[in-house]
Tab-separated table of C-alpha atoms in Angstrom:
chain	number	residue	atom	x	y	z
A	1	UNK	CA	-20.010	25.430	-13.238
A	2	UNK	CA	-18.249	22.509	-11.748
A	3	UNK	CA	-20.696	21.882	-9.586
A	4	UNK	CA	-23.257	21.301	-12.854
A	5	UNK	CA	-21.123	18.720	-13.699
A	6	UNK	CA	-22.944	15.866	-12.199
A	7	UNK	CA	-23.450	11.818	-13.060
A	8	UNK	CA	-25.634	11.089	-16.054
A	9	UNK	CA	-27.891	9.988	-16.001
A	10	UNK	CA	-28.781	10.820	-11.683
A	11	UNK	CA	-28.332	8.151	-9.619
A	12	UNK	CA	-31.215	6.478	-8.569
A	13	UNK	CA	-32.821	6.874	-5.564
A	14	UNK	CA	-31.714	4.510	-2.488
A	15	UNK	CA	-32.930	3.115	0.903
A	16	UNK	CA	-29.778	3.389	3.063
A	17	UNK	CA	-30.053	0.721	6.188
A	18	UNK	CA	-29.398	1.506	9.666
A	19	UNK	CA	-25.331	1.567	10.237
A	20	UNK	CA	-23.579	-0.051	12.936
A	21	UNK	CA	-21.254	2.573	14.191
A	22	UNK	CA	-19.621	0.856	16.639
A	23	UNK	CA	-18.534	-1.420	14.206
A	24	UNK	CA	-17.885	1.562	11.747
A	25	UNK	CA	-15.215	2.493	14.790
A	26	UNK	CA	-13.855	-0.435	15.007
A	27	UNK	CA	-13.164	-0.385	11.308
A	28	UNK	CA	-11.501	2.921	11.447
A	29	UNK	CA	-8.904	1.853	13.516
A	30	UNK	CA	-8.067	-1.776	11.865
A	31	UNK	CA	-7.384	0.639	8.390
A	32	UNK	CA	-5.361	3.145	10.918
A	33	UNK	CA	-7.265	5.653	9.341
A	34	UNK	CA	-5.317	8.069	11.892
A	35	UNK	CA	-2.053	7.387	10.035
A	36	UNK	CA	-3.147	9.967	7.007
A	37	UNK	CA	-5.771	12.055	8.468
A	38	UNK	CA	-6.932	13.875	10.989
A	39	UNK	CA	-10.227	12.247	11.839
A	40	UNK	CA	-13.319	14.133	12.362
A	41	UNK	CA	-13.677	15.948	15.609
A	42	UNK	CA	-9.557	15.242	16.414
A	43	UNK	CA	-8.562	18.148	19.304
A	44	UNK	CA	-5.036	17.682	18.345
A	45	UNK	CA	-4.565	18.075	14.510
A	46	UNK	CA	-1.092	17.408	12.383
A	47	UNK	CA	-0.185	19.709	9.298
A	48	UNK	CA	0.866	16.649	7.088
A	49	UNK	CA	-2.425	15.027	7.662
A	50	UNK	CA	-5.350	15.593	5.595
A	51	UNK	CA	-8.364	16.542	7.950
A	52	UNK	CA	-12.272	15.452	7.457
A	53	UNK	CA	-13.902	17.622	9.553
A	54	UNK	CA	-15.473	18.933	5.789
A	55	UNK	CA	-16.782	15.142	5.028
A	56	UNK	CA	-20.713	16.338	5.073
A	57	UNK	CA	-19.978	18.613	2.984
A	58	UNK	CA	-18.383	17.576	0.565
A	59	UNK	CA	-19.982	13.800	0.424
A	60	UNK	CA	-24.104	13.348	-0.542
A	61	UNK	CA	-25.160	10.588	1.726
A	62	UNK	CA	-24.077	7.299	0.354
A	63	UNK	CA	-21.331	8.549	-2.149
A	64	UNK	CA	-18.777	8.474	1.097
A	65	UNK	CA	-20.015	4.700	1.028
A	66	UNK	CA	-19.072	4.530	-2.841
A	67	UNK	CA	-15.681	6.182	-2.446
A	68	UNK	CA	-14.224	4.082	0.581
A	69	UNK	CA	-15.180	0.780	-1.744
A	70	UNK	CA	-13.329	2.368	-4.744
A	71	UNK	CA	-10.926	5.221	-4.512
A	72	UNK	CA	-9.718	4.804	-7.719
A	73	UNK	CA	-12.921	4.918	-9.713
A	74	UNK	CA	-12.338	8.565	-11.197
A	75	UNK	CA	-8.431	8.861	-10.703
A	76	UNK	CA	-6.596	6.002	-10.788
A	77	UNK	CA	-3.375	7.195	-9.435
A	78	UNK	CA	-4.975	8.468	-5.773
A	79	UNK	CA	-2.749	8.346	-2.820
A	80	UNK	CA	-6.649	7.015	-0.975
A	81	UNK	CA	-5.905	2.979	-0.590
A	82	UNK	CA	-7.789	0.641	-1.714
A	83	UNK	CA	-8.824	-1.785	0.955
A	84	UNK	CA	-10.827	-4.885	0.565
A	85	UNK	CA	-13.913	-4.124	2.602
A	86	UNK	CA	-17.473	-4.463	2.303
A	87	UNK	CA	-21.029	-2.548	1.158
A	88	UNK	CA	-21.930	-3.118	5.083
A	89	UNK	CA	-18.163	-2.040	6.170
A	90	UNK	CA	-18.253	0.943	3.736
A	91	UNK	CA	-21.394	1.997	5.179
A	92	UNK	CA	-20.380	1.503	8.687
A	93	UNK	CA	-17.270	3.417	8.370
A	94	UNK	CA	-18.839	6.313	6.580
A	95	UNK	CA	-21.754	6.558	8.569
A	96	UNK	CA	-19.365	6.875	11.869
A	97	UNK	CA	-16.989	9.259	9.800
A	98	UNK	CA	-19.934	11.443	9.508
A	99	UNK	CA	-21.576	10.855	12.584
A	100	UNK	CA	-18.307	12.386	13.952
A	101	UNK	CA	-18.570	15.493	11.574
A	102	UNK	CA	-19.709	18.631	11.646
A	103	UNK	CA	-23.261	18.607	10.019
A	104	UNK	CA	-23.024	20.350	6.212
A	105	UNK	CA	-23.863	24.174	5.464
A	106	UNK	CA	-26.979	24.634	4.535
A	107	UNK	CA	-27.349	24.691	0.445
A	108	UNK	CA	-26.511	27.532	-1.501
A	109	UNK	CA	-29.145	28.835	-3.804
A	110	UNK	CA	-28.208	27.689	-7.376
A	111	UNK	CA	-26.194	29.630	-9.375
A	112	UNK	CA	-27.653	32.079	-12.405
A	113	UNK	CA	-26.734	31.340	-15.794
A	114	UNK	CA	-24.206	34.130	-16.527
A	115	UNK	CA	-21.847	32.500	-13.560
A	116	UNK	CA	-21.943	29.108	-14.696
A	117	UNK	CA	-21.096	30.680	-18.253
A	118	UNK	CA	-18.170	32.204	-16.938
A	119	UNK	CA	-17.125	29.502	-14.789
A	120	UNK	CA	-17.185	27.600	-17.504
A	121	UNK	CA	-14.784	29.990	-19.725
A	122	UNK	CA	-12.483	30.018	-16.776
A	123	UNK	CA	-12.425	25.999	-16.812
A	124	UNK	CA	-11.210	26.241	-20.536
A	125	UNK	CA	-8.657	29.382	-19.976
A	126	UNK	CA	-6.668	29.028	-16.430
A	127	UNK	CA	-5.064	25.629	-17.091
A	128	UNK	CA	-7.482	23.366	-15.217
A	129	UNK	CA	-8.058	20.638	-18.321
A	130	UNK	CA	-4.076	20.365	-18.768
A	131	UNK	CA	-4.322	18.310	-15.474
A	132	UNK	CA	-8.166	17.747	-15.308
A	133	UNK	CA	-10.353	15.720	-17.224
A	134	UNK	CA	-13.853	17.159	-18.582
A	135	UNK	CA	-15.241	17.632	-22.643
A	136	UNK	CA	-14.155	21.247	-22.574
A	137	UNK	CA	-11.641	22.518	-24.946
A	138	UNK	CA	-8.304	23.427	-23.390
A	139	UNK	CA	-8.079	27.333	-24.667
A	140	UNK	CA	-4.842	27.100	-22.235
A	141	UNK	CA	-1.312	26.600	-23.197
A	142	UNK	CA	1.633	27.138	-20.266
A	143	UNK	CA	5.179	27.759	-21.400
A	144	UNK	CA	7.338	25.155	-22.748
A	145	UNK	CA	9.714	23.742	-20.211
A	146	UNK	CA	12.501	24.642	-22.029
A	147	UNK	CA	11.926	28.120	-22.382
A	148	UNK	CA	11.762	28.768	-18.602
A	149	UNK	CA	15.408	29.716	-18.041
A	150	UNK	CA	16.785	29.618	-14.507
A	151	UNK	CA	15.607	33.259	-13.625
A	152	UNK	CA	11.951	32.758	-14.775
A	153	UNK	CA	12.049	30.524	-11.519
A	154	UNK	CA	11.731	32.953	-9.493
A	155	UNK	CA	8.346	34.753	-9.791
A	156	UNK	CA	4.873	33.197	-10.750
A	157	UNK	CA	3.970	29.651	-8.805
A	158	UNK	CA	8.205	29.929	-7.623
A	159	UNK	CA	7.722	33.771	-5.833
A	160	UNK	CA	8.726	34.143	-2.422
A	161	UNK	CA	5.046	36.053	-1.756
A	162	UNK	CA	1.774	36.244	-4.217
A	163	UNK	CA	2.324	38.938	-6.976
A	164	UNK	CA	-0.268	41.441	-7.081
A	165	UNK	CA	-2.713	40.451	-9.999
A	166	UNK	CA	-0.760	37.546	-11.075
A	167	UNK	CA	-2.642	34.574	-12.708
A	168	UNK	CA	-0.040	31.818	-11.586
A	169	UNK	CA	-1.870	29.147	-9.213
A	170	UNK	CA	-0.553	28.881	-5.604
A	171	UNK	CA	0.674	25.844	-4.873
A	172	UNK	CA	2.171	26.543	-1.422
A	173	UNK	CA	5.537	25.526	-1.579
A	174	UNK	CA	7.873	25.922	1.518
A	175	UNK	CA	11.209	27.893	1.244
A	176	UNK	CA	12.978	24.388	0.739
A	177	UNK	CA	10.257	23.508	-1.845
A	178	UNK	CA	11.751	26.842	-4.258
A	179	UNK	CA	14.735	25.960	-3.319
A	180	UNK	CA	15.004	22.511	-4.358
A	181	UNK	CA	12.670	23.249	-7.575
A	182	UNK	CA	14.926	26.133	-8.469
A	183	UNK	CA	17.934	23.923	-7.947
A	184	UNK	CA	16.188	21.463	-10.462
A	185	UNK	CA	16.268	24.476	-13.016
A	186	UNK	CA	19.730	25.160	-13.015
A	187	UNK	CA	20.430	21.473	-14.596
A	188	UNK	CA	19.937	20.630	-17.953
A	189	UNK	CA	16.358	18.727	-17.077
A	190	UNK	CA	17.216	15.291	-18.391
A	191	UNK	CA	16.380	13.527	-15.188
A	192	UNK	CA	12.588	14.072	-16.266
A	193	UNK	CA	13.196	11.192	-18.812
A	194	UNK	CA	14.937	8.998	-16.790
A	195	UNK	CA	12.914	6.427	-14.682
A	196	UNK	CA	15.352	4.760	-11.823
A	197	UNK	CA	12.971	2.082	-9.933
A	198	UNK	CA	14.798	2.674	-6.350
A	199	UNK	CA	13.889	6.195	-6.588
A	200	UNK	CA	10.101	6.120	-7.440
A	201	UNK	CA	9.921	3.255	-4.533
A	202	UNK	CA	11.330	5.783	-2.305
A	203	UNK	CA	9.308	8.525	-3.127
A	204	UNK	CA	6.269	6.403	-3.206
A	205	UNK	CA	6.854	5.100	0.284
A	206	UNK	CA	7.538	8.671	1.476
A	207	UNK	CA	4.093	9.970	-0.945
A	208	UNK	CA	1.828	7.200	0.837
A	209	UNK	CA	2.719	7.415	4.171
A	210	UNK	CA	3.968	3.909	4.350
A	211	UNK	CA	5.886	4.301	7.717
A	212	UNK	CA	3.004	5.046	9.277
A	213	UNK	CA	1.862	1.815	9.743
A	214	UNK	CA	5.431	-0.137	9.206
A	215	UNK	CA	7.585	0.382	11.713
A	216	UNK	CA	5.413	2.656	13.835
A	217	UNK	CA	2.638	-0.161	14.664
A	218	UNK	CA	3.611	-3.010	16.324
A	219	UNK	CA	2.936	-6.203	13.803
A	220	UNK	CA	3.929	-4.788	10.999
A	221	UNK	CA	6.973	-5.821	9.130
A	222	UNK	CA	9.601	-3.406	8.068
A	223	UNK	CA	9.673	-1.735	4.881
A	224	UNK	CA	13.697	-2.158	4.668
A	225	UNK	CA	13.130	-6.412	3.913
A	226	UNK	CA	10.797	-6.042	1.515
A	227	UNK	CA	12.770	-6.352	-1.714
A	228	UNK	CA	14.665	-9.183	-0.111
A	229	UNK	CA	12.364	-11.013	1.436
A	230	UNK	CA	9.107	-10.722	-1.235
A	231	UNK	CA	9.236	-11.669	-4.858
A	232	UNK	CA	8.758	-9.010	-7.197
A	233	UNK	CA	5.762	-10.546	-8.801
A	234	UNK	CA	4.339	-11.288	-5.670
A	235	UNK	CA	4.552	-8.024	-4.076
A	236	UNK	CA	3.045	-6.583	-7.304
A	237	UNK	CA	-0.175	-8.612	-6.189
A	238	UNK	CA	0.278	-7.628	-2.776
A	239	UNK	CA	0.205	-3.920	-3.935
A	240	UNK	CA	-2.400	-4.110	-6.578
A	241	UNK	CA	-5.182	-5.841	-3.890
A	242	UNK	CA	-5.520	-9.278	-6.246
A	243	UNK	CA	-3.752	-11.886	-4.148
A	244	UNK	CA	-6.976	-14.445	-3.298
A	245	UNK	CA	-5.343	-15.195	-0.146
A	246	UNK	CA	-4.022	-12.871	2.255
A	247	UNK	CA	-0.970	-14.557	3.824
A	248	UNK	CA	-1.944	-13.771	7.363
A	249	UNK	CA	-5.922	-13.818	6.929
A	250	UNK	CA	-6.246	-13.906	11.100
A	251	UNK	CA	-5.017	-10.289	11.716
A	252	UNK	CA	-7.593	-7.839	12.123
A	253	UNK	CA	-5.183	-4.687	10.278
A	254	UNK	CA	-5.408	-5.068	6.066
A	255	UNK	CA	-2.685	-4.608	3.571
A	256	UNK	CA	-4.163	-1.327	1.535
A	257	UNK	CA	-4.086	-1.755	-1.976
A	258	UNK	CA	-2.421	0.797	-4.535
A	259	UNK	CA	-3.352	-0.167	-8.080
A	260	UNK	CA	-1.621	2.131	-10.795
A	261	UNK	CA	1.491	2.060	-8.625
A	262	UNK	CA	1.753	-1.680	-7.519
A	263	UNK	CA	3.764	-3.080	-10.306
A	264	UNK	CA	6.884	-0.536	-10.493
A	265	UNK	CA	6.655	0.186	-7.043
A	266	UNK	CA	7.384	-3.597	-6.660
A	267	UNK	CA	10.131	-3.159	-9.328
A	268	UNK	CA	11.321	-0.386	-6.712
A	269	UNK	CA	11.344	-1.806	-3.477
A	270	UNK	CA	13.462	-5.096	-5.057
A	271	UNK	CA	15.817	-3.396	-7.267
A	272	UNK	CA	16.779	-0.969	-4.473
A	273	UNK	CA	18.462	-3.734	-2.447
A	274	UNK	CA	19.663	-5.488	-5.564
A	275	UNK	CA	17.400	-7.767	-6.485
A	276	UNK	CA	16.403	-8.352	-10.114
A	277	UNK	CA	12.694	-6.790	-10.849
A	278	UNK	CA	11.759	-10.389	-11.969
A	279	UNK	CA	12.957	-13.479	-10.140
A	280	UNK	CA	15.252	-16.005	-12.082
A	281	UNK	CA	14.045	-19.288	-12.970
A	282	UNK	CA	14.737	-21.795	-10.073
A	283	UNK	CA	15.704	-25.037	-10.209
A	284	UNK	CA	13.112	-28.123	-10.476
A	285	UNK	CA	12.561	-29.720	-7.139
A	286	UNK	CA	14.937	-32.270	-5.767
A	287	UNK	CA	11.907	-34.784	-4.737
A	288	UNK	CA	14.138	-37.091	-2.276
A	289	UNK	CA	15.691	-33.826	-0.790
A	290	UNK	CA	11.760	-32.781	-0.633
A	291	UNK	CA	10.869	-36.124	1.221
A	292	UNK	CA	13.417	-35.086	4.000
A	293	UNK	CA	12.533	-31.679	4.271
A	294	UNK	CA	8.562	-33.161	4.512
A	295	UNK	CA	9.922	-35.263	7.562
A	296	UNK	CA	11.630	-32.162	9.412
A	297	UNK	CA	8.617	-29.891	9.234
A	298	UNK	CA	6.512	-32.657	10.934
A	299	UNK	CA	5.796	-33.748	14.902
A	300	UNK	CA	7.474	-37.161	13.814
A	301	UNK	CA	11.185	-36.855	13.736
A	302	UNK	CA	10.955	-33.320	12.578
A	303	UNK	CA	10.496	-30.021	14.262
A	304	UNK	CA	7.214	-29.282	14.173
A	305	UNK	CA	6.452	-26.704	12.238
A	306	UNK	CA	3.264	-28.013	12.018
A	307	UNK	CA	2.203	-26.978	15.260
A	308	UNK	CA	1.963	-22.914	14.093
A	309	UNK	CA	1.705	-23.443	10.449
A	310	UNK	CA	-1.157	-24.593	8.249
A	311	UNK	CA	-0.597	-27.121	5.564
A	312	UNK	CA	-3.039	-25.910	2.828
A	313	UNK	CA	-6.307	-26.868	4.221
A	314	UNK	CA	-5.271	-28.258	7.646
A	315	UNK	CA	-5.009	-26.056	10.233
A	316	UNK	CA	-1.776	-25.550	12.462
A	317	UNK	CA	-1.928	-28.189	15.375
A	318	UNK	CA	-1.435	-25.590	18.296
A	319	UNK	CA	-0.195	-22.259	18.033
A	320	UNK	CA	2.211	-21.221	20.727
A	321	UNK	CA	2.250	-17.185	20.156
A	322	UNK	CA	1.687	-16.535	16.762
A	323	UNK	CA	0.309	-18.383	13.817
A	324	UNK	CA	2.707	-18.699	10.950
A	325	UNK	CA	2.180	-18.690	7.004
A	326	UNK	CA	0.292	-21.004	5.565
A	327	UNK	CA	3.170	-23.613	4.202
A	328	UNK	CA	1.570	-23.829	0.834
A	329	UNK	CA	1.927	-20.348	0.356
A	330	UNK	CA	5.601	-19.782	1.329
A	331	UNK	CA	7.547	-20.984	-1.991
A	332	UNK	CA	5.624	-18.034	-3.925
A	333	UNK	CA	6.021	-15.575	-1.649
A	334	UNK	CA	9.721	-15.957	-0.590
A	335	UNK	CA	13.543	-15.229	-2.532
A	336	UNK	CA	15.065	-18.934	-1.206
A	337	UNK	CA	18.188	-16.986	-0.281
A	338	UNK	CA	16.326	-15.101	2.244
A	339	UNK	CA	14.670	-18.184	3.402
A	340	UNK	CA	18.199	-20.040	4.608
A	341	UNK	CA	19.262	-16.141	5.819
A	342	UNK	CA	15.650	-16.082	8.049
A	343	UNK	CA	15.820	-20.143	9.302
A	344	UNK	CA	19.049	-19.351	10.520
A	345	UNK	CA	18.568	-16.902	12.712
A	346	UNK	CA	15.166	-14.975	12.596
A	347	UNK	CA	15.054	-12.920	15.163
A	348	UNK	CA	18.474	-10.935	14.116
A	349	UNK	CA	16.462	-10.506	10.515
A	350	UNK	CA	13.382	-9.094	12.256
A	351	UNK	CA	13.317	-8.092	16.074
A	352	UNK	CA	9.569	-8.554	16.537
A	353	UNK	CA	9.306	-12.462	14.979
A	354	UNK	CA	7.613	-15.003	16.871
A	355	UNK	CA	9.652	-17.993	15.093
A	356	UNK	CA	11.976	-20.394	17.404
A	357	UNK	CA	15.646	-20.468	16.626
A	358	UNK	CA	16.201	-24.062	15.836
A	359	UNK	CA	19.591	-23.914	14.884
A	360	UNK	CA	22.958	-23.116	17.204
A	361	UNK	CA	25.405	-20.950	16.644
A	362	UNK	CA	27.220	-23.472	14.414
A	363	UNK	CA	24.590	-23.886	12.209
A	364	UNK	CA	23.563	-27.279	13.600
A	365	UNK	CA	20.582	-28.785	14.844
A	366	UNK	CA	19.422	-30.831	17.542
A	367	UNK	CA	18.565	-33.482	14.733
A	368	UNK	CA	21.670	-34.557	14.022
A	369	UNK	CA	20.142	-37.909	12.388
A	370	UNK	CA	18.961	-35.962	9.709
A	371	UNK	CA	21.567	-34.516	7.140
A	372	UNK	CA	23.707	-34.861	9.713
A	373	UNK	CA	22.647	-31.929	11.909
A	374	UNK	CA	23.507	-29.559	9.109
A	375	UNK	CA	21.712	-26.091	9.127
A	376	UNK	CA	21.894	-25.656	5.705
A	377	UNK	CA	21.352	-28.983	4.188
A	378	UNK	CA	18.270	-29.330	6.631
A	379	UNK	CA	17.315	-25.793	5.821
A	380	UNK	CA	17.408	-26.684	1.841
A	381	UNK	CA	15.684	-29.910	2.208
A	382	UNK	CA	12.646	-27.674	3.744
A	383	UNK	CA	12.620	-25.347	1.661
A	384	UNK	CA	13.027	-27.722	-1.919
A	385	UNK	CA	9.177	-28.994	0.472
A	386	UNK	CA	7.457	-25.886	0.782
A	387	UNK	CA	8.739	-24.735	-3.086
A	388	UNK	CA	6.034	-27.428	-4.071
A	389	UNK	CA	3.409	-25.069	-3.187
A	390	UNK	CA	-0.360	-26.273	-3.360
A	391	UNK	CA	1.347	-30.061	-4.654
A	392	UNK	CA	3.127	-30.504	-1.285
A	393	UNK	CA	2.053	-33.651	0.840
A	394	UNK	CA	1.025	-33.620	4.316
A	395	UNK	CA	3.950	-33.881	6.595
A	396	UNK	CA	3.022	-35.952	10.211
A	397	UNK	CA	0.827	-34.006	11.920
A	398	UNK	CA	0.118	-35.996	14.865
């Protein structure tokens, strides 16, 4: 029956070009593909990664294409990223994916009538549409929650073993799984109303494999600064794939994108360490202390900055190891008390930064014309510069 259920009306017929599957390759490992799954033709294969060996099978050719441009497009709240790639990068990648595949079964013959008939009745009558979306009528009601006292926990989906001839669904749960779900019985349930930000963020993070890629690759900032760093409302961006710039377009990797979860699990990752969920008002911008901080990020009296960061449409004079952030972007992106925290020291904030120390243990600088060697002060006048975003004037860049 469900496989009856196709698009109307059929797609129309296409002319697929030849695919690059080098490139497709090459693709596979800039996503990290092999963070969540088990790729096609993988010796080695990890239980908590989903494997695609069945890819042929399950995919017509082309609609692999479709679903690596837009996860989302049937159910919003996948754990599949979103990533910003392509028609020709979507191809490539699926066309390797299956390349790499075992070839699909051959087709069954279709079904007769009377199966699809009672496929269809079992659609309406074993609790499918209470989580699944089709024009059926739900003929299937489950218990309320609050009539499943503690001890009704422990047969059905809960039993230790499948009952003989019972209609409960397998979910698979491990012993720790019952346990904790039992557990969860014994109180008096309220937690299911409560929302606590932290908590989603965590569970989230844990959900879509977010460590996989932070803290495990090499480039990739930790997960533990977020909230303090980011500002809610951009991280919400970040998350939900509609920034027009990237920060740090020269890397090859890409930030995946997670819709229907970006904005709380913003709210999450800030109000975990403290921070408020939206960030305060600041303060206008002190334009003299803006005209200093101008001079210090420049080659002329300053420290030059300028040399690995871009000033909105120049380029960085001469990057040393690694490029830094654009400087018109860094006011929107940034928490300013994480800013003075980072210029003082960054390498004790994060291990794997590429930014010079400019100030001593003191909290002076070399430039003691300037605010009188002050860390701070100088550190404030730069940052009341780069809080002018896109308005900011060119410092001296040569």
């Amino acid at each position: 029956y469900l496989a009856t259920q196709t698009v109307k009306p059929p797609l129309p017929a296409e002319e697929f070009p030849e695919a690059d599957l080098l490139k497709g390759e090459e693709i596979a490992a800039q996503l990290n593909c092999a963070g969540c799954h088990n790729l096609p033709g993988t010796e080695e294969t990890a239980a908590n990664k989903l494997n695609l060996d069945h890819l042929n099978a399950k995919f017509p050719l082309g609609r692999l294409r479709d679903f690596l441009m837009a996860p989302n497009a049937h159910y919003e709240w996948t754990r599949m990223p979103k990533f910003a790639i392509t028609g020709a990068e979507a191809w490539n990648l699926a066309s390797w994916l299956r390349k790499q595949a075992p070839a699909a079964p051959a087709a069954a013959e279709a079904a007769k009538l009377e199966i699809i008939t009672h496929g269809k009745k079992l659609v309406a009558t074993t609790g499918c549409l209470n989580c699944h979306s089709l024009p059926d009528e739900n003929q299937y009601k489950a218990p309320k929650l609050a009539t499943l006292t503690p001890d009704k926990w422990m047969t059905g989906c809960l039993a230790d073993a499948p009952e003989p001839d019972s209609r409960a669904p397998q979910f698979g749960f491990s012993a720790s799984q019952r346990a904790a779900l039992r557990a969860f019985a014994a109180t008096d349930r309220a937690s299911l109303k409560r929302h606590v930000p932290a908590e989603f963020a965590e569970r989230q993070v844990r959900l879509l494999n977010c460590n996989q890629c932070h803290g495990e690759l090499e480039g990739f900032p930790a997960l533990n600064l977020i909230g303090e760093k980011l500002k809610p409302e951009w991280t919400h961006k970040l998350l939900a794939g509609s920034h027009k710039h990237r920060a740090r377009p020269w890397l090859e990797h890409r930030m995946p994108a997670f819709p229907a979860r970006a904005e709380a699990l913003a709210h999450g990752l800030a109000m975990n360490l403290g921070i408020p969920p939206k960030t305060p008002k600041e303060p206008h911008i002190n334009a003299a202390l803006a005209m200093t901080g101008r001079q210090l990020v420049g080659v002329d009296g300053g420290f030059s900055c300028v040399a690995c960061h871009g000033v909105k449409d120049v380029k960085p004079l001469q990057v040393f190891e690694a490029q830094g952030v654009n400087f018109s972007r860094v006011g929107e992106r940034l928490h300013p008390e994480f800013f003075e925290r980072w210029m003082l020291d960054p390498l004790r904030v994060d291990p794997q930064s590429r930014m010079p120390d400019y100030f001593d243990e003191d909290a002076r600088s070399v430039l003691v014309d300037v605010l009188g060697g002050d860390a701070k002060k100088q550190i404030e006048a730069i940052r009341q510069y780069l809080w002018q975003g896109d308005k900011l004037k060119l410092p001296k860049m040569q």
